[in-house]
Coordinates of C-alpha atoms and ligand atoms in Angstrom, one line a residue:
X19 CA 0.0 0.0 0.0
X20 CA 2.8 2.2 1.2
X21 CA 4.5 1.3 -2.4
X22 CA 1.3 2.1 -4.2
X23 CA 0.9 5.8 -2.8
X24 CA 4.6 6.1 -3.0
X25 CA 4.2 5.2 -6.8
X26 CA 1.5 7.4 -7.6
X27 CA 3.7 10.6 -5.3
X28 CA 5.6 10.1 -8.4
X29 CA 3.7 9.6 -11.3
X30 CA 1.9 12.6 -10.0
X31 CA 5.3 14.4 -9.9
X32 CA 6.4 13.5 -13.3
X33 CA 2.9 14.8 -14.5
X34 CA 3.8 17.9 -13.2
X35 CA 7.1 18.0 -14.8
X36 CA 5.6 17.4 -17.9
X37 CA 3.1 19.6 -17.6
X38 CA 5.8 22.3 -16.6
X39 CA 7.8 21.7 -20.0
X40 CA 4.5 21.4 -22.1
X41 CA 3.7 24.8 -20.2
X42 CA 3.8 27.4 -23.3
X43 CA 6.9 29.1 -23.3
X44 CA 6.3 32.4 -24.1
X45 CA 9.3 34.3 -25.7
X46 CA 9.5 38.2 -25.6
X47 CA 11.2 39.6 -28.9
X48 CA 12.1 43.1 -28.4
X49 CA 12.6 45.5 -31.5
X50 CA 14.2 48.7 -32.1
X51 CA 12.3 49.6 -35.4
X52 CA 9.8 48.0 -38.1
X53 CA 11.2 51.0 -40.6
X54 CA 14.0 49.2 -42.5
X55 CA 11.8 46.0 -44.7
X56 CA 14.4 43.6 -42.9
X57 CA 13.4 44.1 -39.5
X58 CA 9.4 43.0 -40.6
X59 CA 11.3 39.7 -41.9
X60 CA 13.0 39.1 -38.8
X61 CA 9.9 39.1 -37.2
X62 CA 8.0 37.1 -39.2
X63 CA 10.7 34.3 -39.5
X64 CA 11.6 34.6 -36.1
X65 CA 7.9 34.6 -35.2
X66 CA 6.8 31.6 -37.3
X67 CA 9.8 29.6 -36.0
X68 CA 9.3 29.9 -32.6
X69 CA 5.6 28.8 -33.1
X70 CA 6.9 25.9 -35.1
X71 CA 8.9 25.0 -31.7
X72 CA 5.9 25.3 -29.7
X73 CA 6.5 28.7 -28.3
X74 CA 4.3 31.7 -28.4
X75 CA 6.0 35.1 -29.2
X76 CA 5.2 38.7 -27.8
X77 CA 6.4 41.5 -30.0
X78 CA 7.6 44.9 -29.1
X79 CA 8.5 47.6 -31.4
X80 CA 10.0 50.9 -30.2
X81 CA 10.3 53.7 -32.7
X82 CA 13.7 54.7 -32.4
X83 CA 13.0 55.5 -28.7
X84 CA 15.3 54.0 -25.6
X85 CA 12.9 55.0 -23.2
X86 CA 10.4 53.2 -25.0
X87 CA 12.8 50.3 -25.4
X88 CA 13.0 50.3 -22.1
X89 CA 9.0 50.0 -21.2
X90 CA 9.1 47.4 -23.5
X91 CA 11.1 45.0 -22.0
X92 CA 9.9 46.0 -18.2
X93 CA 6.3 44.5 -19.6
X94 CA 7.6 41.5 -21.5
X95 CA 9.1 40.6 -17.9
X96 CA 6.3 41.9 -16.3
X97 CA 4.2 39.1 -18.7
X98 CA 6.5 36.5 -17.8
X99 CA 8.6 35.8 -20.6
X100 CA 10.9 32.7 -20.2
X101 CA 13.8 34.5 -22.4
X102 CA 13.9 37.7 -24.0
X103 CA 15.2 38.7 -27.7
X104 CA 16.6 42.2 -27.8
X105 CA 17.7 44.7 -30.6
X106 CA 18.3 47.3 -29.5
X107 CA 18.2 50.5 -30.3
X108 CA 20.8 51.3 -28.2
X109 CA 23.3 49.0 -27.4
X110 CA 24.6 51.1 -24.0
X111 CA 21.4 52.4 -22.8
X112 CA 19.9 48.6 -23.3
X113 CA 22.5 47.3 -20.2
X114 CA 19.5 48.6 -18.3
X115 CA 17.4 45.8 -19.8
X116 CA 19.6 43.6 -19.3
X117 CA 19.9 43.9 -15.9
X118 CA 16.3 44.3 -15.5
X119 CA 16.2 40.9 -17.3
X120 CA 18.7 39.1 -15.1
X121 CA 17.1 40.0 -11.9
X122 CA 14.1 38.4 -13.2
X123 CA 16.2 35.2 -14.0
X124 CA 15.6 35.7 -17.6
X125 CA 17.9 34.5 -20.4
X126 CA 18.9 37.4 -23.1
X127 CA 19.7 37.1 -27.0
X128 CA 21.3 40.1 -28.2
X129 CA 19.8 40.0 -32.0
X130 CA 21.4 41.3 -34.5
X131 CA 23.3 44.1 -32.7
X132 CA 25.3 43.7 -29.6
X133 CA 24.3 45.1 -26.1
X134 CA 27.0 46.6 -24.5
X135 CA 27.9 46.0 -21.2
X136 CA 26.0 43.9 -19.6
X137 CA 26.0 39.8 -18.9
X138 CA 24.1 39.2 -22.5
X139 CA 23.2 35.3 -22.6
X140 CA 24.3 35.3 -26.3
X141 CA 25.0 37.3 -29.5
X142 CA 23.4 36.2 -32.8
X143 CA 24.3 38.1 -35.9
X144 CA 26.7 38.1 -39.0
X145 CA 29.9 39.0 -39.8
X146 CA 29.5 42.5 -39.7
X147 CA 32.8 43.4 -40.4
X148 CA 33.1 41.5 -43.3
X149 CA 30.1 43.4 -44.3
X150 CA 31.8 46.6 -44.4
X151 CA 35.3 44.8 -46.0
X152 CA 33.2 43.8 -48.9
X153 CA 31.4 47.1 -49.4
X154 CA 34.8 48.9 -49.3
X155 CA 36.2 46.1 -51.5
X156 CA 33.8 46.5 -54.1
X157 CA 33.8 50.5 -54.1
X158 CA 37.6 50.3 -54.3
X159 CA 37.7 47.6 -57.2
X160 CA 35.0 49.3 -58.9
X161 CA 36.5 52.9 -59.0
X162 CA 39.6 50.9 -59.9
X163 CA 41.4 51.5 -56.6
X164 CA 42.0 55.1 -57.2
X165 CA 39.8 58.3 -56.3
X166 CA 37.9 60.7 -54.6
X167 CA 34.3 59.4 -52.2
X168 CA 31.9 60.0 -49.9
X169 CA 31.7 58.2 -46.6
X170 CA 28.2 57.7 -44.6
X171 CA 28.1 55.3 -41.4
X172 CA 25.0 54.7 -40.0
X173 CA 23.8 55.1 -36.3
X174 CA 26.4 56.4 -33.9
X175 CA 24.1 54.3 -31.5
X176 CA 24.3 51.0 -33.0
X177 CA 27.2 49.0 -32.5
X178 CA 27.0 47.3 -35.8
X179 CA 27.4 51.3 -37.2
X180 CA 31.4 50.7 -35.9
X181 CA 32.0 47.2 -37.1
X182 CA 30.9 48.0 -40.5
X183 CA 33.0 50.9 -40.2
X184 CA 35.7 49.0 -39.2
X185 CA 35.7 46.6 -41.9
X186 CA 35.3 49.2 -44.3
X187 CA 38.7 51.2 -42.6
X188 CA 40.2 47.4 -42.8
X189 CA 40.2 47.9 -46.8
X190 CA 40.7 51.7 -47.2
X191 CA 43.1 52.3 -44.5
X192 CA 46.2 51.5 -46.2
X193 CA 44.3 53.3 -49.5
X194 CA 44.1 56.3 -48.0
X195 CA 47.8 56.3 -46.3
X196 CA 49.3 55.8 -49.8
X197 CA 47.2 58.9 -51.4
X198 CA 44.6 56.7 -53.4
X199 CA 41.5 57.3 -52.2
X200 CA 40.8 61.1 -50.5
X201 CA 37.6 61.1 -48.4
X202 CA 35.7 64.7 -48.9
X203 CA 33.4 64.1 -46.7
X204 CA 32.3 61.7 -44.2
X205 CA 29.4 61.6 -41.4
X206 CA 27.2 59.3 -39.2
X207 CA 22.9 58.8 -39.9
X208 CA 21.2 59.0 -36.7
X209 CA 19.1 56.1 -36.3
X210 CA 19.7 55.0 -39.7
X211 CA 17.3 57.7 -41.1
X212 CA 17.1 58.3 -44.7
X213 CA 16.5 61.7 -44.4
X214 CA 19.2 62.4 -42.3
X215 CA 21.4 60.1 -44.9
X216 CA 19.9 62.8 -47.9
X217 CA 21.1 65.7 -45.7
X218 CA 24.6 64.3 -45.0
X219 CA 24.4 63.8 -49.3
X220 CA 23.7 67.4 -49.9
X221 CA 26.5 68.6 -47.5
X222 CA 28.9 66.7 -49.2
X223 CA 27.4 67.9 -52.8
X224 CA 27.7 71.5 -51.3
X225 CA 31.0 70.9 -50.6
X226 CA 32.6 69.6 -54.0
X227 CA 30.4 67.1 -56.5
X228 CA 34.4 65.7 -57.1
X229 CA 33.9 62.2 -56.3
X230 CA 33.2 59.1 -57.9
X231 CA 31.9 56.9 -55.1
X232 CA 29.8 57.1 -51.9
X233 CA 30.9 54.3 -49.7
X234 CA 26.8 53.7 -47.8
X235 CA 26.6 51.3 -45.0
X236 CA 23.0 50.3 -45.3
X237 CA 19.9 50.0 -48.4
X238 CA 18.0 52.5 -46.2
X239 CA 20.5 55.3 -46.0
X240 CA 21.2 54.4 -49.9
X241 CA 18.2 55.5 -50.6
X242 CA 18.2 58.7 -48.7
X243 CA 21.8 59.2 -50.7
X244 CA 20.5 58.5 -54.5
X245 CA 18.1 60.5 -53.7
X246 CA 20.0 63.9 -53.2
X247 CA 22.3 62.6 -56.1
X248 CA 19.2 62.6 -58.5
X249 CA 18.6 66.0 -57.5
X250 CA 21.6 66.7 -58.1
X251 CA 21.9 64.6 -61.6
X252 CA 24.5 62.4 -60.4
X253 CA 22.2 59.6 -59.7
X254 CA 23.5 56.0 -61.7
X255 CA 26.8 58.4 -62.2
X256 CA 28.7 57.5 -59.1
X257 CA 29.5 53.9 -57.3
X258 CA 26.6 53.9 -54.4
X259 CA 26.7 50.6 -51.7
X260 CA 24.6 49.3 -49.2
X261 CA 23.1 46.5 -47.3
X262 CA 20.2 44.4 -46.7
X263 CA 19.0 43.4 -49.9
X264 CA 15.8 45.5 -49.5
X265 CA 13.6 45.1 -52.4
X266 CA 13.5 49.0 -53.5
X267 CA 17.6 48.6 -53.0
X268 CA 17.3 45.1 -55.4
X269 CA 15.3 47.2 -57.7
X270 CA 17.7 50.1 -58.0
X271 CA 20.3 47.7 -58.5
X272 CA 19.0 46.7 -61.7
X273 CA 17.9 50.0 -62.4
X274 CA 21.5 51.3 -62.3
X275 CA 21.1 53.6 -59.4
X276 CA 23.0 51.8 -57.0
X277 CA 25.6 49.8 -57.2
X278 CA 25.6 46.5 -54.7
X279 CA 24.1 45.7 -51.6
X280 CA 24.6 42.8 -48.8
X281 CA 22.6 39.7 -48.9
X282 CA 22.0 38.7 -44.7
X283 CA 20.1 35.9 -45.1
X284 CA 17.2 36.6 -42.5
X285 CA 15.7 33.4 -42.2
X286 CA 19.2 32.2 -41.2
X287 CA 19.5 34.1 -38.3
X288 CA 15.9 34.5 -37.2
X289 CA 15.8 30.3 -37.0
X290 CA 18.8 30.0 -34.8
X291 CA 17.8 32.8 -32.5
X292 CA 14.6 31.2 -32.7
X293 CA 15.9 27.8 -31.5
X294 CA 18.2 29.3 -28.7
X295 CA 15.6 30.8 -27.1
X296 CA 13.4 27.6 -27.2
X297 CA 16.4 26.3 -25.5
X298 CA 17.6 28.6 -23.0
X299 CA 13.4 29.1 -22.1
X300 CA 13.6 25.2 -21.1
X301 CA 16.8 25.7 -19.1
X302 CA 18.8 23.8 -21.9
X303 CA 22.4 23.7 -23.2
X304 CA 23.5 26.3 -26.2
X305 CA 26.5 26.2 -28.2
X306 CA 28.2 29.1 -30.2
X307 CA 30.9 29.2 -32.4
X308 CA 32.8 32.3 -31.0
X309 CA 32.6 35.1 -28.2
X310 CA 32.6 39.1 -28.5
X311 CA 33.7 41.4 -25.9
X312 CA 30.9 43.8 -24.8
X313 CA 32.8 45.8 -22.3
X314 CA 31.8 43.7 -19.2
X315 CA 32.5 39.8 -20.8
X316 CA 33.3 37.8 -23.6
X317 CA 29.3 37.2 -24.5
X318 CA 28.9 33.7 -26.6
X319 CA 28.6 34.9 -29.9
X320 CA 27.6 33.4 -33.5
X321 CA 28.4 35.6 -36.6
X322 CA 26.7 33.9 -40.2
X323 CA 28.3 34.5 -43.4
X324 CA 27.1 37.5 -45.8
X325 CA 26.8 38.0 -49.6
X326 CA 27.9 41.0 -51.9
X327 CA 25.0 41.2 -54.5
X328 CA 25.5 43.0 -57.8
X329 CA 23.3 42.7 -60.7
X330 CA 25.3 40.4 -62.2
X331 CA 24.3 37.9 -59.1
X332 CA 21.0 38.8 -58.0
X333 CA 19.2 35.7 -59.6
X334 CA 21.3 33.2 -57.9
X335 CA 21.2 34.9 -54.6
X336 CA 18.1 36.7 -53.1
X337 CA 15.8 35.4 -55.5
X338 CA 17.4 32.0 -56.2
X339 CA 16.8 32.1 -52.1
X340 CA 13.3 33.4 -51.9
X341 CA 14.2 36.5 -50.4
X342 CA 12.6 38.3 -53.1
X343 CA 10.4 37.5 -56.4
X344 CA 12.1 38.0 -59.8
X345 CA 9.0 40.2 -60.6
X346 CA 9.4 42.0 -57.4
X347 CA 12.6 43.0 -58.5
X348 CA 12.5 43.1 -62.3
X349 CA 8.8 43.8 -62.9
X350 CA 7.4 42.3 -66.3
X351 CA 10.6 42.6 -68.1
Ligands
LIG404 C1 21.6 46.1 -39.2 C2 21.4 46.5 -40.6 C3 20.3 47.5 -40.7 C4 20.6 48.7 -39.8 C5 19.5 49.7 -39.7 C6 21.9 47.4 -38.4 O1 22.2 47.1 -37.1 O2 22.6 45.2 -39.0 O3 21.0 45.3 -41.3 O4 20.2 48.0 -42.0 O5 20.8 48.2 -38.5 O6 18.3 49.1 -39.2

């Protein structure tokens, strides 16, 4: 008898093990901005992964607003998220968050951008310098390694601003030391804004239109760029780069206005972040491939591969992958 109540103590236990791990795991994903097209893709992948998994996602988005930010992740804790996914729009102000998060015993995945800091479960995002190597790379080859350009880095804010920076300085460095390539002007986009991008464009145009490349750091901020170069009839007559593969970016690729972007496959990163955080929301082991110092520790880190588009490779990348429609891109042609 004693056995038999024993017995069921523990098939009553297990049950409630069970029921804890078939518990919904609820996963708080955290966003800077919906403006850029790539962030929407993140969320949808990310979202329709985690549901795969069994998980159910909250979504935050915060304008370009740290205090905001902020809010957002208090009431993802305050809902009971069992991890939280970050991008923040700030990597320094989102320590706060961080903290907030660890208190709460709740895992963090910085997305995309780094969170400076702070103890940061893990990092998940690509190799953003090679990102800016291969835009400087491609402006260099193109102007055939000599000349006058443009530089515009993206937010001073975003950590990811200063590794594509650094890759670019990586290639031009040693460009610029030798006499090659002059810069004539140079200047960060707040928040990534493409009007601010257009303004920094027309400072430069003000200055001297004696320059045959504008070294871009993101599609958005392209476009801000081509624009004040149309005004100024110079669009499709200078070297423009970018990033992201955004469809309008795809589009003025084969258009002529600009000159190459970066393929990030999305769906890449949004599918491992989405597994991690499956896995550190039940307590499980993670692995990543290398670590990134954040000020306060080396934070786990995985960086995934990139891919210079032209449009002499747009059909076997982003729309060999999906990422975009070959009408999307080249209409009825
Ligand atoms: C991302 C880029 C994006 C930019 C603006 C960066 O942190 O890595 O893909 O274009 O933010 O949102």
């Amino acid at each position: 008898m004693k056995l038999k109540a024993l017995l069921s103590v523990l098939v009553l236990a297990m049950c409630v093990c069970f029921s804890a791990q078939a518990k919904d795991i609820v996963i708080g994903l955290s966003l800077d901005t919906l403006k850029e097209a790539r962030w929407q893709k993140d969320r949808d992948m990310f979202v329709a992964e985690a549901e795969k998994l069994g998980a159910k996602v909250l979504v935050q988005s915060a304008n370009s607003d740290d205090t905001r930010q902020i809010k957002d992740v208090k009431s993802l804790i305050t809902n009971g998220v069992d991890c939280l996914v970050i991008v923040p729009h700030d990597g320094a102000a989102m320590a706060k968050g961080v903290e907030l998060a660890s208190e709460a015993g709740i895992p963090v995945i910085s997305y995309d951008r780094l969170i400076k800091d702070s103890d940061v479960t893990v990092y998940l995002t690509f190799d953003n310098i090679n990102v800016g190597e291969e835009q400087a790379k491609f402006l260099v080859d193109a102007i055939g390694g000599k000349g006058k350009i443009v530089r515009m880095y993206g937010a001073p804010t975003d950590n990811n601003a200063k590794m594509f920076k650094q890759g670019q300085d990586n290639i031009l460095d040693p460009l610029i030391k030798k006499g090659d390539i002059e810069v004539v002007h140079e200047d960060w986009a707040v928040d990534w804004n493409p009007s601010n991008a257009k303004k920094i464009m027309n400072a430069a145009l003000t200055k001297t239109k004696d320059f045959v490349g504008v070294l871009v750091s993101n599609d958005g901020t392209a476009g801000g760029a081509i624009q004040a170069l149309k005004e100024a009839g110079m669009d499709g007559k200078v070297i423009v780069t970018g990033q992201d593969a955004d469809e309008v970016a795809c589009q003025r690729i084969v258009n002529g206005t600009q000159s190459m972007t970066i393929y990030k496959p999305i769906a890449k990163l949004a599918k491992k972040a989405a597994d991690l955080a499956v896995k550190l929301a039940k307590g499980e082991p993670i692995q990543a491939t290398g670590t990134i110092d954040n000020g306060y520790t080396d934070v786990a880190a995985v960086f995934l591969p990139v891919i210079p588009v032209t449009k002499d490779n747009m059909r076997e990348t982003v729309i060999a992958d999906g990422f975009h429609s070959e009408k999307a891109i080249y209409g009825d042609k």
